[in-house]
Amino acid sequence: MANSLKCINSISSNIRNISTTTAKNDAWLSKIFVRKIEPTKESHSRMLSDKEVIYALQTHNYRADSKKPYLTNVKNIVDWIGTQDSLNKNVQLVGSWTVNVGDQDQALHLWRFIGGFQQIDAFNNLTDTSLEYQKIQEEQGKLVRARHLQYLLAFSYWPQILLRQPKNIYEIRSYALKPGTMIEWGNNWARAINFRKNNDEAFAGFFSQIGRLYNVHHIWCYENLNKRKETRESAWRSPGWDECVAYTVPLIREMHCRVMVPTEFSPTQ
């Protein structure tokens, strides 16, 4: 009888241990699997962005021996746009950078179109009929190896873009998401961004509208690489940041980051 009771007690103890282990595993797994988002008839862009402002991100791979003339060419384009009264200051250069770490011999230029796609149409009509602009573009074609253009919307939960004073470096973290996961991404980053506000490093956050779809770009601003290290380590010490990361990692198909430095004519430094 005593041996039977010992056997029963041992089995009960093992069951409790298994239950405890299972509960811990379930808690861990709950951070890995993506939460379900209910279907909606509203477009994702309307749910994630509340501004009638379109951003254009130009990515240029310039020839390794042509950096200086290439930047002069881009500066000429910026100056030409600034002289066009018909644009009414609705087309603005926000930032211009060359890549320091990541894709070498690459430059990124971020433009803001106030007035949405209607303003972009007006801009395209103007540049299509300007011989001066076309000449500058032809010169650029001789200096670059590849060009890519994306139209983006800003995430509504991201802090307002504020131009920075020198001297800073910028990091653009680009994510290719699984189709259908943009709302889930936005839900999680609406919370996650709160963990990254202490050092004012959040510069801009976008998702693509035209170009490579289901692309997200987060742009961060740091004083230097060491400040970047300290800021990111600080985020990991904040309760809740690890959970936000765990929820968003399964949404990503591909990601990469580039460290950039502003050009001389970039409005944000």
XYZ file of N, CA and C in Angstrom:
807
model
N 0.828 -1.205 0.000
C 0.000 0.000 0.000
C 0.869 1.264 0.000
N 1.919 1.241 0.836
C 2.808 2.404 0.929
C 3.508 2.648 -0.387
N 3.950 1.513 -1.019
C 4.623 1.663 -2.320
C 3.678 2.223 -3.369
N 2.405 1.844 -3.313
C 1.416 2.344 -4.272
C 1.228 3.847 -4.113
N 1.156 4.289 -2.828
C 0.987 5.730 -2.585
C 2.192 6.524 -3.099
N 3.405 5.958 -2.884
C 4.610 6.631 -3.381
C 4.574 6.749 -4.898
N 4.093 5.697 -5.554
C 4.018 5.711 -7.016
C 3.041 6.763 -7.504
N 1.877 6.837 -6.827
C 0.860 7.829 -7.205
C 1.385 9.244 -7.006
N 2.054 9.472 -5.848
C 2.603 10.806 -5.562
C 3.662 11.199 -6.590
N 4.476 10.201 -6.997
C 5.514 10.470 -7.992
C 4.892 10.855 -9.322
N 3.840 10.138 -9.718
C 3.156 10.460 -10.974
C 2.542 11.853 -10.918
N 1.913 12.200 -9.800
C 1.297 13.530 -9.638
C 2.339 14.625 -9.730
N 3.506 14.353 -9.105
C 4.578 15.350 -9.152
C 5.066 15.559 -10.566
N 5.220 14.466 -11.308
C 5.664 14.568 -12.700
C 4.662 15.329 -13.546
N 3.372 15.117 -13.319
C 2.328 15.825 -14.070
C 2.403 17.317 -13.808
N 2.619 17.692 -12.510
C 2.722 19.122 -12.176
C 3.934 19.745 -12.852
N 5.066 19.004 -12.873
C 6.274 19.522 -13.525
C 6.050 19.719 -15.016
N 5.368 18.726 -15.626
C 5.083 18.837 -17.063
C 4.174 20.020 -17.335
N 3.146 20.207 -16.472
C 2.215 21.324 -16.649
C 2.935 22.654 -16.537
N 3.860 22.747 -15.538
C 4.619 23.989 -15.356
C 5.494 24.267 -16.570
N 6.170 23.213 -17.057
C 7.033 23.366 -18.223
C 6.234 23.763 -19.451
N 5.067 23.121 -19.621
C 4.206 23.435 -20.761
C 3.732 24.877 -20.711
N 3.370 25.353 -19.523
C 2.912 26.736 -19.378
C 4.009 27.715 -19.748
N 5.255 27.393 -19.311
C 6.375 28.273 -19.659
C 6.608 28.277 -21.164
N 6.552 27.070 -21.762
C 6.747 26.988 -23.205
C 5.671 27.733 -23.962
N 4.394 27.609 -23.479
C 3.299 28.323 -24.128
C 3.503 29.823 -24.045
N 3.999 30.301 -22.881
C 4.246 31.740 -22.717
C 5.315 32.207 -23.690
N 6.356 31.371 -23.873
C 7.424 31.718 -24.809
C 6.915 31.675 -26.241
N 6.140 30.615 -26.578
C 5.636 30.489 -27.936
C 4.663 31.597 -28.289
N 3.944 32.109 -27.282
C 2.973 33.175 -27.557
C 3.660 34.419 -28.064
N 4.971 34.551 -27.781
C 5.718 35.703 -28.276
C 6.232 35.481 -29.692
N 6.250 34.237 -30.137
C 6.798 33.922 -31.439
C 5.748 33.957 -32.535
N 4.560 33.414 -32.259
C 3.548 33.316 -33.293
C 2.799 34.625 -33.452
N 2.424 34.925 -34.680
C 1.790 36.195 -35.021
C 0.338 36.201 -34.558
N -0.070 37.291 -33.965
C -1.457 37.416 -33.540
C -2.365 37.657 -34.737
N -3.586 37.221 -34.632
C -4.533 37.319 -35.731
C -5.108 38.728 -35.831
N -5.184 39.241 -37.046
C -5.799 40.533 -37.315
C -7.107 40.295 -38.046
N -8.162 40.903 -37.578
C -9.466 40.706 -38.186
C -9.515 41.339 -39.577
N -10.226 40.719 -40.532
C -10.356 41.292 -41.878
C -11.029 42.659 -41.823
N -10.683 43.527 -42.777
C -11.267 44.856 -42.821
C -11.467 45.269 -44.270
N -12.458 46.104 -44.523
C -12.712 46.619 -45.861
C -11.967 47.918 -46.115
N -11.315 48.453 -45.088
C -10.572 49.703 -45.233
C -9.158 49.393 -45.695
N -8.632 50.242 -46.600
C -7.293 50.001 -47.118
C -6.272 50.126 -45.993
N -5.194 49.343 -46.117
C -4.149 49.373 -45.104
C -3.521 50.754 -45.001
N -3.374 51.440 -46.145
C -2.737 52.754 -46.116
C -3.547 53.746 -45.297
N -4.881 53.663 -45.364
C -5.730 54.573 -44.596
C -5.673 54.259 -43.102
N -5.468 52.983 -42.778
C -5.414 52.597 -41.378
C -4.075 52.941 -40.741
N -3.016 53.018 -41.551
C -1.672 53.207 -41.022
C -1.135 54.615 -41.193
N -1.730 55.393 -42.103
C -1.223 56.731 -42.367
C -2.383 57.705 -42.436
N -2.233 58.843 -41.778
C -3.325 59.814 -41.734
C -2.954 61.134 -42.407
N -1.975 61.109 -43.284
C -1.516 62.351 -43.913
C -1.637 62.251 -45.425
N -2.038 63.329 -46.071
C -2.071 63.408 -47.526
C -0.723 63.916 -48.026
N 0.296 63.220 -47.609
C 1.663 63.564 -48.005
C 2.329 62.287 -48.507
N 2.929 62.367 -49.689
C 3.629 61.231 -50.264
C 5.128 61.511 -50.206
N 5.886 60.492 -49.864
C 7.339 60.606 -49.855
C 7.914 59.768 -50.993
N 8.933 60.277 -51.625
C 9.633 59.556 -52.681
C 11.040 59.252 -52.195
N 11.407 57.978 -52.236
C 12.749 57.565 -51.836
C 13.495 57.104 -53.078
N 14.502 57.875 -53.462
C 15.346 57.540 -54.599
C 16.596 56.826 -54.094
N 16.893 55.686 -54.686
C 18.117 54.948 -54.367
C 18.960 54.868 -55.628
N 20.149 55.450 -55.572
C 21.036 55.503 -56.737
C 22.345 54.780 -56.417
N 22.754 53.897 -57.300
C 24.086 53.288 -57.235
C 24.972 54.007 -58.239
N 25.837 54.867 -57.742
C 26.670 55.647 -58.642
C 27.988 54.907 -58.920
N 28.624 55.291 -60.001
C 29.886 54.668 -60.383
C 30.953 55.019 -59.352
N 31.802 54.054 -59.044
C 32.789 54.245 -57.973
C 33.721 55.425 -58.235
N 33.959 55.751 -59.492
C 34.868 56.853 -59.825
C 34.124 58.165 -60.089
N 32.822 58.205 -59.760
C 32.016 59.371 -60.154
C 31.242 59.998 -58.992
N 31.675 59.775 -57.778
C 30.912 60.270 -56.623
C 30.777 61.796 -56.645
N 31.876 62.488 -56.831
C 31.834 63.954 -56.783
C 30.959 64.544 -57.882
N 31.155 64.176 -59.165
C 30.255 64.729 -60.200
C 28.814 64.282 -60.017
N 28.614 63.084 -59.474
C 27.241 62.634 -59.230
C 26.550 63.537 -58.205
N 27.214 63.829 -57.095
C 26.613 64.682 -56.075
C 26.386 66.102 -56.601
N 27.285 66.583 -57.444
C 27.082 67.890 -58.075
C 25.832 67.856 -58.951
N 25.624 66.753 -59.651
C 24.451 66.599 -60.500
C 23.166 66.620 -59.681
N 23.159 65.898 -58.568
C 21.963 65.882 -57.711
C 21.706 67.274 -57.138
N 22.771 67.964 -56.753
C 22.620 69.334 -56.235
C 22.009 70.232 -57.310
N 22.358 70.038 -58.554
C 21.768 70.828 -59.645
C 20.268 70.567 -59.769
N 19.868 69.322 -59.567
C 18.438 68.994 -59.605
C 17.713 69.680 -58.455
N 18.301 69.628 -57.269
C 17.693 70.278 -56.100
C 17.541 71.773 -56.349
N 18.579 72.395 -56.889
C 18.525 73.833 -57.163
C 17.464 74.148 -58.223
N 17.367 73.306 -59.252
C 16.376 73.537 -60.313
C 14.961 73.472 -59.747
N 14.682 72.488 -58.920
C 13.347 72.368 -58.329
C 13.032 73.588 -57.467
N 14.035 74.105 -56.782
C 13.822 75.270 -55.931
C 13.473 76.535 -56.681
N 13.741 76.563 -57.988
C 13.445 77.766 -58.785
C 12.082 77.696 -59.474
N 11.374 76.582 -59.328
C 10.103 76.403 -60.029
C 8.939 76.909 -59.174
N 8.462 78.096 -59.499
C 7.378 78.705 -58.727
C 6.097 77.873 -58.789
N 5.903 77.138 -59.878
C 4.668 76.369 -60.036
C 4.533 75.253 -59.022
N 5.647 74.878 -58.421
C 5.577 73.811 -57.412
C 5.141 74.346 -56.056
N 5.217 75.665 -55.864
C 4.715 76.320 -54.650
C 5.256 75.701 -53.361
N 6.520 75.355 -53.387
C 7.178 74.781 -52.201
C 6.546 73.473 -51.742
N 5.780 72.835 -52.612
C 5.123 71.587 -52.244
C 5.975 70.359 -52.537
N 7.122 70.587 -53.151
C 8.071 69.500 -53.380
C 9.351 69.862 -52.631
N 9.679 69.075 -51.616
C 10.776 69.434 -50.725
C 11.721 68.259 -50.537
N 13.007 68.554 -50.574
C 14.005 67.562 -50.217
C 14.086 67.501 -48.693
N 13.899 66.305 -48.133
C 13.950 66.117 -46.676
C 15.346 65.701 -46.243
N 15.921 64.744 -46.955
C 17.243 64.257 -46.595
C 17.957 63.693 -47.795
N 19.275 63.809 -47.790
C 20.120 63.278 -48.860
C 21.348 62.670 -48.196
N 21.626 61.411 -48.516
C 22.704 60.697 -47.835
C 23.510 59.848 -48.810
N 24.748 59.584 -48.448
C 25.534 58.539 -49.098
C 25.761 57.427 -48.073
N 25.814 56.198 -48.561
C 25.938 55.039 -47.672
C 27.389 54.872 -47.251
N 27.578 54.739 -45.951
C 28.906 54.566 -45.374
C 29.165 53.103 -45.037
N 28.158 52.433 -44.481
C 28.249 51.009 -44.145
C 27.064 50.306 -44.790
N 27.334 49.262 -45.547
C 26.268 48.559 -46.255
C 26.576 48.547 -47.739
N 25.605 48.943 -48.557
C 25.802 48.980 -50.007
C 26.706 50.159 -50.375
N 27.914 49.853 -50.788
C 28.872 50.901 -51.113
C 28.509 51.587 -52.427
N 29.013 52.836 -52.579
C 28.766 53.626 -53.796
C 27.264 53.766 -54.046
N 26.554 54.107 -52.986
C 25.104 54.260 -53.065
C 24.676 55.541 -52.364
N 23.638 56.176 -52.905
C 23.079 57.384 -52.305
C 21.570 57.249 -52.226
N 20.988 57.849 -51.186
C 19.538 57.854 -51.013
C 19.076 59.294 -50.846
N 17.953 59.622 -51.496
C 17.388 60.961 -51.427
C 15.901 60.836 -51.101
N 15.478 61.535 -50.068
C 14.097 61.468 -49.595
C 13.396 62.794 -49.891
N 12.335 62.722 -50.713
C 11.565 63.907 -51.106
C 10.163 63.839 -50.521
N 9.612 65.008 -50.216
C 8.245 65.103 -49.690
C 7.373 65.858 -50.692
N 6.217 65.251 -51.031
C 5.246 65.867 -51.938
C 3.984 66.200 -51.144
N 3.798 67.475 -50.877
C 2.616 67.935 -50.144
C 1.472 68.100 -51.137
N 0.417 67.308 -50.934
C -0.681 67.314 -51.891
C -0.887 65.958 -52.532
N -0.115 64.960 -52.059
C -0.324 63.593 -52.500
C 0.056 63.364 -53.948
N -0.600 62.375 -54.553
C -0.261 61.989 -55.919
C -0.640 63.069 -56.935
N -1.570 63.942 -56.588
C -1.896 65.051 -57.482
C -0.667 65.948 -57.660
N 0.061 66.163 -56.578
C 1.272 66.980 -56.668
C 2.366 66.253 -57.441
N 2.445 64.940 -57.279
C 3.426 64.162 -58.033
C 3.119 64.225 -59.526
N 1.844 64.143 -59.882
C 1.458 64.257 -61.295
C 1.870 65.610 -61.859
N 1.656 66.667 -61.081
C 2.038 68.010 -61.537
C 3.556 68.105 -61.704
N 4.289 67.515 -60.789
C 5.748 67.516 -60.875
C 6.214 66.766 -62.110
N 5.633 65.600 -62.369
C 6.030 64.810 -63.537
C 5.707 65.529 -64.849
N 4.569 66.201 -64.888
C 4.211 66.959 -66.094
C 5.218 68.077 -66.349
N 5.668 68.713 -65.268
C 6.634 69.793 -65.406
C 7.987 69.278 -65.879
N 8.479 68.209 -65.262
C 9.803 67.698 -65.620
C 9.817 67.054 -67.011
N 8.672 66.508 -67.425
C 8.608 65.887 -68.758
C 8.733 66.908 -69.881
N 8.414 68.162 -69.598
C 8.434 69.199 -70.635
C 9.595 70.178 -70.479
N 10.433 69.963 -69.467
C 11.554 70.873 -69.228
C 12.821 70.317 -69.876
N 13.348 71.030 -70.854
C 14.573 70.600 -71.509
C 15.770 70.686 -70.558
N 15.745 71.693 -69.673
C 16.836 71.855 -68.719
C 16.896 70.673 -67.757
N 15.716 70.273 -67.255
C 15.674 69.136 -66.331
C 16.097 67.852 -67.040
N 15.634 67.649 -68.251
C 15.977 66.444 -68.995
C 17.475 66.362 -69.270
N 18.088 67.499 -69.498
C 19.529 67.522 -69.719
C 20.282 67.084 -68.462
N 19.834 67.572 -67.310
C 20.470 67.174 -66.049
C 20.306 65.675 -65.813
N 19.120 65.159 -66.139
C 18.866 63.735 -65.958
C 19.728 62.888 -66.902
N 19.930 63.364 -68.115
C 20.785 62.650 -69.057
C 22.223 62.596 -68.541
N 22.682 63.682 -67.948
C 24.020 63.692 -67.363
C 24.124 62.681 -66.226
N 23.057 62.586 -65.430
C 23.056 61.634 -64.313
C 23.131 60.194 -64.807
N 22.485 59.911 -65.934
C 22.510 58.568 -66.490
C 23.900 58.060 -66.790
N 24.841 58.961 -67.024
C 26.216 58.574 -67.316
C 27.026 58.323 -66.040
N 26.457 58.707 -64.893
C 27.192 58.632 -63.630
C 26.717 57.518 -62.710
N 25.587 56.919 -63.024
C 25.012 55.902 -62.136
C 24.959 54.544 -62.838
N 24.953 53.488 -62.018
C 24.839 52.125 -62.522
C 23.408 51.607 -62.443
N 22.638 52.108 -61.446
C 21.252 51.658 -61.272
C 20.515 52.692 -60.438
N 19.190 52.774 -60.663
C 18.346 53.701 -59.913
C 17.034 53.009 -59.562
N 16.510 53.337 -58.399
C 15.213 52.792 -57.996
C 14.428 53.888 -57.278
N 13.120 53.925 -57.551
C 12.243 54.923 -56.942
C 11.074 54.222 -56.257
N 10.791 54.622 -55.032
C 9.627 54.142 -54.296
C 8.804 55.328 -53.829
N 7.471 55.195 -53.899
C 6.581 56.154 -53.254
C 6.118 55.551 -51.943
N 6.230 56.353 -50.884
C 6.008 55.878 -49.525
C 4.982 56.727 -48.798
N 4.369 56.134 -47.780
C 3.543 56.856 -46.825
C 4.187 56.755 -45.453
N 4.041 57.798 -44.660
C 4.603 57.799 -43.310
C 3.634 57.110 -42.350
N 4.164 56.297 -41.461
C 3.342 55.699 -40.417
C 2.791 56.802 -39.512
N 1.498 56.729 -39.220
C 0.852 57.778 -38.427
C 1.338 57.815 -36.987
N 1.827 56.684 -36.468
C 2.270 56.634 -35.075
C 3.720 57.084 -34.910
N 4.421 57.281 -36.030
C 5.829 57.678 -35.939
C 5.925 59.155 -35.574
N 6.933 59.540 -34.795
C 7.093 60.973 -34.481
C 7.238 61.818 -35.737
N 6.813 63.056 -35.661
C 6.935 63.971 -36.792
C 8.400 64.127 -37.198
N 8.632 64.197 -38.499
C 10.000 64.358 -38.990
C 10.528 65.731 -38.604
N 11.645 65.749 -37.903
C 12.300 66.985 -37.506
C 13.710 66.990 -38.072
N 14.061 68.065 -38.763
C 15.394 68.171 -39.344
C 16.426 68.308 -38.233
N 17.538 67.622 -38.390
C 18.572 67.590 -37.355
C 19.746 68.483 -37.737
N 20.433 68.936 -36.706
C 21.615 69.769 -36.900
C 22.866 68.887 -36.862
N 23.944 69.367 -37.464
C 25.146 68.524 -37.508
C 25.719 68.337 -36.097
N 26.394 67.240 -35.906
C 26.796 66.266 -36.897
C 26.200 64.921 -36.500
N 25.566 64.199 -37.448
C 24.910 62.943 -37.132
C 25.183 61.906 -38.216
N 24.930 60.661 -37.850
C 24.859 59.594 -38.829
C 23.414 59.087 -38.817
N 23.015 58.433 -39.890
C 21.654 57.909 -40.014
C 21.729 56.427 -40.359
N 20.796 55.691 -39.810
C 20.672 54.275 -40.148
C 19.298 54.031 -40.759
N 19.267 53.435 -41.942
C 17.996 53.044 -42.534
C 17.913 51.524 -42.457
N 16.887 51.051 -41.767
C 16.632 49.621 -41.632
C 15.434 49.292 -42.522
N 15.671 48.468 -43.530
C 14.653 48.172 -44.539
C 14.183 46.729 -44.375
N 12.869 46.553 -44.391
C 12.259 45.244 -44.170
C 11.347 44.887 -45.341
N 11.476 43.664 -45.830
C 10.516 43.107 -46.780
C 9.595 42.192 -45.983
N 8.313 42.581 -45.885
C 7.365 41.835 -45.059
C 6.608 40.800 -45.877
N 6.070 39.819 -45.185
C 5.181 38.854 -45.825
C 3.898 39.571 -46.231
N 3.398 39.350 -47.447
C 2.151 40.000 -47.874
C 1.023 39.734 -46.894
N 0.273 40.794 -46.582
C -0.855 40.683 -45.669
C -0.533 40.946 -44.221
N 0.722 41.329 -43.907
C 1.124 41.487 -42.509
C 1.384 42.941 -42.113
N 1.061 43.892 -43.001
C 1.390 45.290 -42.713
C 0.637 45.822 -41.494
N -0.631 45.439 -41.352
C -1.413 45.903 -40.196
C -0.826 45.355 -38.906
N -0.453 44.079 -38.917
C 0.162 43.473 -37.733
C 1.456 44.186 -37.372
N 2.247 44.528 -38.396
C 3.486 45.271 -38.171
C 3.178 46.621 -37.512
N 2.193 47.326 -38.071
C 1.837 48.634 -37.521
C 1.326 48.551 -36.103
N 0.525 47.532 -35.792
C -0.002 47.362 -34.441
C 1.122 47.218 -33.424
N 2.136 46.450 -33.772
C 3.226 46.203 -32.842
C 4.163 47.396 -32.732
N 4.466 48.039 -33.875
C 5.392 49.165 -33.822
C 4.756 50.417 -33.234
N 3.439 50.492 -33.225
C 2.781 51.609 -32.546
C 3.108 51.578 -31.051
N 3.354 50.388 -30.520
C 3.798 50.249 -29.128
C 5.318 50.325 -29.029
N 5.999 49.670 -29.993
C 7.455 49.571 -29.913
C 8.136 50.932 -30.007
N 7.561 51.864 -30.781
C 8.204 53.163 -30.965
C 8.333 53.911 -29.647
N 7.473 53.617 -28.690
C 7.545 54.283 -27.388
C 8.818 53.927 -26.632
N 9.417 52.778 -26.950
C 10.661 52.387 -26.295
C 11.874 53.057 -26.932
N 11.664 53.764 -28.049
C 12.786 54.349 -28.777
C 12.706 55.874 -28.842
N 11.973 56.480 -27.910
C 11.800 57.935 -27.928
C 12.733 58.666 -26.962
N 13.356 57.930 -26.054
C 14.128 58.587 -25.005
C 15.272 59.436 -25.532
N 15.955 58.939 -26.547
C 17.122 59.640 -27.072
C 16.843 60.366 -28.380
N 15.568 60.471 -28.748
C 15.154 61.234 -29.928
C 15.836 60.722 -31.197
N 16.019 59.400 -31.276
C 16.723 58.865 -32.441
C 15.798 58.501 -33.596
N 14.479 58.432 -33.350
C 13.538 58.059 -34.412
C 13.372 59.231 -35.381
N 13.837 59.062 -36.621
C 13.756 60.139 -37.602
C 12.527 60.005 -38.493
N 12.307 58.821 -39.078
C 11.175 58.646 -39.990
C 10.837 57.163 -40.116
N 9.563 56.882 -40.371
C 9.107 55.519 -40.598
C 8.106 55.476 -41.739
N 8.340 54.626 -42.736
C 7.515 54.604 -43.948
C 7.142 53.180 -44.335
N 6.069 53.076 -45.138
C 5.760 51.828 -45.825
C 5.458 52.159 -47.275
N 5.751 51.215 -48.174
C 5.708 51.488 -49.602
C 4.291 51.477 -50.149
N 4.078 52.330 -51.145
C 2.826 52.397 -51.888
C 3.016 51.964 -53.332
N 4.097 52.433 -53.963
C 4.429 52.078 -55.336
C 5.926 51.778 -55.377
N 6.287 50.750 -56.107
C 7.662 50.280 -56.147
C 7.684 48.883 -55.572
N 8.688 48.556 -54.793
C 8.712 47.268 -54.103
C 7.670 47.301 -52.983
N 6.682 46.422 -53.077
C 5.572 46.454 -52.135
C 5.886 45.672 -50.860
N 5.101 45.955 -49.837
C 5.309 45.380 -48.503
C 6.739 45.632 -48.029
N 7.229 46.815 -48.347
C 8.516 47.287 -47.841
C 8.279 48.302 -46.732
N 9.094 48.215 -45.699
C 9.069 49.170 -44.595
C 10.473 49.727 -44.427
N 10.560 51.037 -44.197
C 11.843 51.684 -43.936
C 11.752 52.459 -42.624
N 12.628 52.144 -41.687
C 12.771 52.920 -40.459
C 14.107 53.652 -40.523
N 14.081 54.953 -40.354
C 15.306 55.748 -40.390
C 15.570 56.293 -38.991
N 16.778 56.022 -38.475
C 17.175 56.436 -37.136
C 18.353 57.398 -37.235
N 18.422 58.304 -36.299
C 19.483 59.315 -36.287
C 20.292 59.174 -34.996
N 21.622 59.102 -35.140
C 22.508 58.957 -33.984
C 23.676 59.936 -34.109
N 24.245 60.264 -32.970
C 25.422 61.138 -32.987
C 26.613 60.420 -33.608
N 26.767 59.127 -33.309
C 27.854 58.322 -33.862
C 27.519 56.854 -33.643
N 28.410 55.965 -34.076
C 28.141 54.533 -33.967
C 28.096 54.075 -32.514
N 28.905 54.676 -31.667
C 28.886 54.281 -30.257
C 27.560 54.671 -29.596
N 27.029 55.856 -29.950
C 25.726 56.268 -29.433
C 24.633 55.319 -29.922
N 24.775 54.866 -31.160
C 23.829 53.884 -31.681
C 23.846 52.631 -30.816
N 25.031 52.139 -30.513
C 25.177 50.943 -29.669
C 24.519 51.157 -28.309
N 24.797 52.289 -27.666
C 24.240 52.555 -26.340
C 22.720 52.667 -26.376
N 22.195 53.327 -27.410
C 20.754 53.517 -27.515
C 20.028 52.201 -27.728
N 20.568 51.357 -28.587
C 19.929 50.074 -28.852
C 19.994 49.161 -27.628
N 21.101 49.194 -26.904
C 21.197 48.400 -25.671
C 20.212 48.890 -24.622
N 19.996 50.201 -24.582
C 19.027 50.767 -23.641
C 17.617 50.276 -23.937
N 17.273 50.162 -25.230
C 15.945 49.668 -25.601
C 15.742 48.236 -25.125
N 16.761 47.416 -25.240
C 16.634 46.014 -24.830
C 16.471 45.881 -23.322
N 16.891 46.883 -22.579
C 16.699 46.850 -21.120
C 15.304 47.298 -20.705
N 14.508 47.789 -21.642
C 13.162 48.275 -21.333
C 12.169 47.117 -21.376
N 11.428 46.889 -20.295
C 10.433 45.810 -20.285
C 9.387 46.021 -21.376
N 9.195 45.008 -22.212
C 8.207 45.090 -23.275
C 8.813 45.179 -24.660
N 10.059 45.686 -24.758
C 10.700 45.796 -26.064
C 10.936 44.415 -26.676
N 11.379 43.462 -25.850
C 11.637 42.119 -26.372
C 10.365 41.478 -26.910
N 9.232 41.774 -26.283
C 7.964 41.219 -26.748
C 7.593 41.789 -28.112
N 7.788 43.094 -28.300
C 7.488 43.714 -29.596
C 8.354 43.113 -30.694
N 9.621 42.886 -30.390
C 10.516 42.282 -31.368
C 10.073 40.862 -31.699
N 9.684 40.099 -30.660
C 9.266 38.715 -30.870
C 8.029 38.623 -31.752
N 7.134 39.583 -31.623
C 5.918 39.570 -32.442
C 6.191 39.942 -33.897
N 7.184 40.805 -34.136
C 7.397 41.297 -35.498
C 8.371 40.452 -36.302
N 9.273 39.739 -35.646
C 10.253 38.926 -36.374
C 9.595 37.930 -37.336
N 8.513 37.230 -36.959
C 7.914 36.272 -37.901
C 7.271 36.927 -39.123
N 7.115 38.246 -39.116
C 6.491 38.931 -40.246
C 7.483 39.245 -41.360
N 8.772 39.108 -41.079
C 9.818 39.585 -41.978
C 10.294 38.471 -42.909
N 10.373 38.814 -44.191
C 10.950 37.898 -45.174
C 12.438 38.192 -45.387
N 12.780 39.471 -45.332
C 14.171 39.885 -45.559
C 14.379 41.238 -44.915
N 15.582 41.499 -44.436
C 15.874 42.796 -43.835
C 17.349 43.116 -44.023
N 17.645 44.420 -44.101
C 19.036 44.842 -44.099
C 19.116 46.286 -43.635
N 20.290 46.674 -43.192
C 20.473 48.041 -42.704
C 21.667 48.672 -43.391
N 21.605 49.998 -43.508
C 22.698 50.776 -44.061
C 22.935 51.978 -43.161
N 24.181 52.284 -42.905
C 24.546 53.489 -42.160
C 24.917 54.558 -43.176
N 24.334 55.749 -43.018
C 24.480 56.799 -44.017
C 24.995 58.090 -43.377
N 25.622 58.901 -44.220
C 26.063 60.237 -43.794
C 25.404 61.262 -44.710
N 24.984 62.415 -44.152
C 24.308 63.418 -44.976
C 25.247 64.055 -46.005
N 24.698 64.390 -47.156
C 25.446 65.170 -48.132
C 25.521 66.624 -47.661
N 26.350 67.402 -48.305
C 26.492 68.807 -47.918
C 25.193 69.599 -48.101
N 24.400 69.205 -49.089
C 23.173 69.960 -49.374
C 21.932 69.318 -48.743
N 22.101 68.316 -47.909
C 20.948 67.686 -47.256
C 20.338 68.633 -46.227
N 19.017 68.847 -46.264
C 18.370 69.720 -45.274
C 18.545 69.213 -43.843
N 18.555 67.891 -43.658
C 18.786 67.345 -42.327
C 20.233 66.881 -42.244
N 20.885 67.260 -41.180
C 22.293 66.918 -40.998
C 22.468 66.030 -39.761
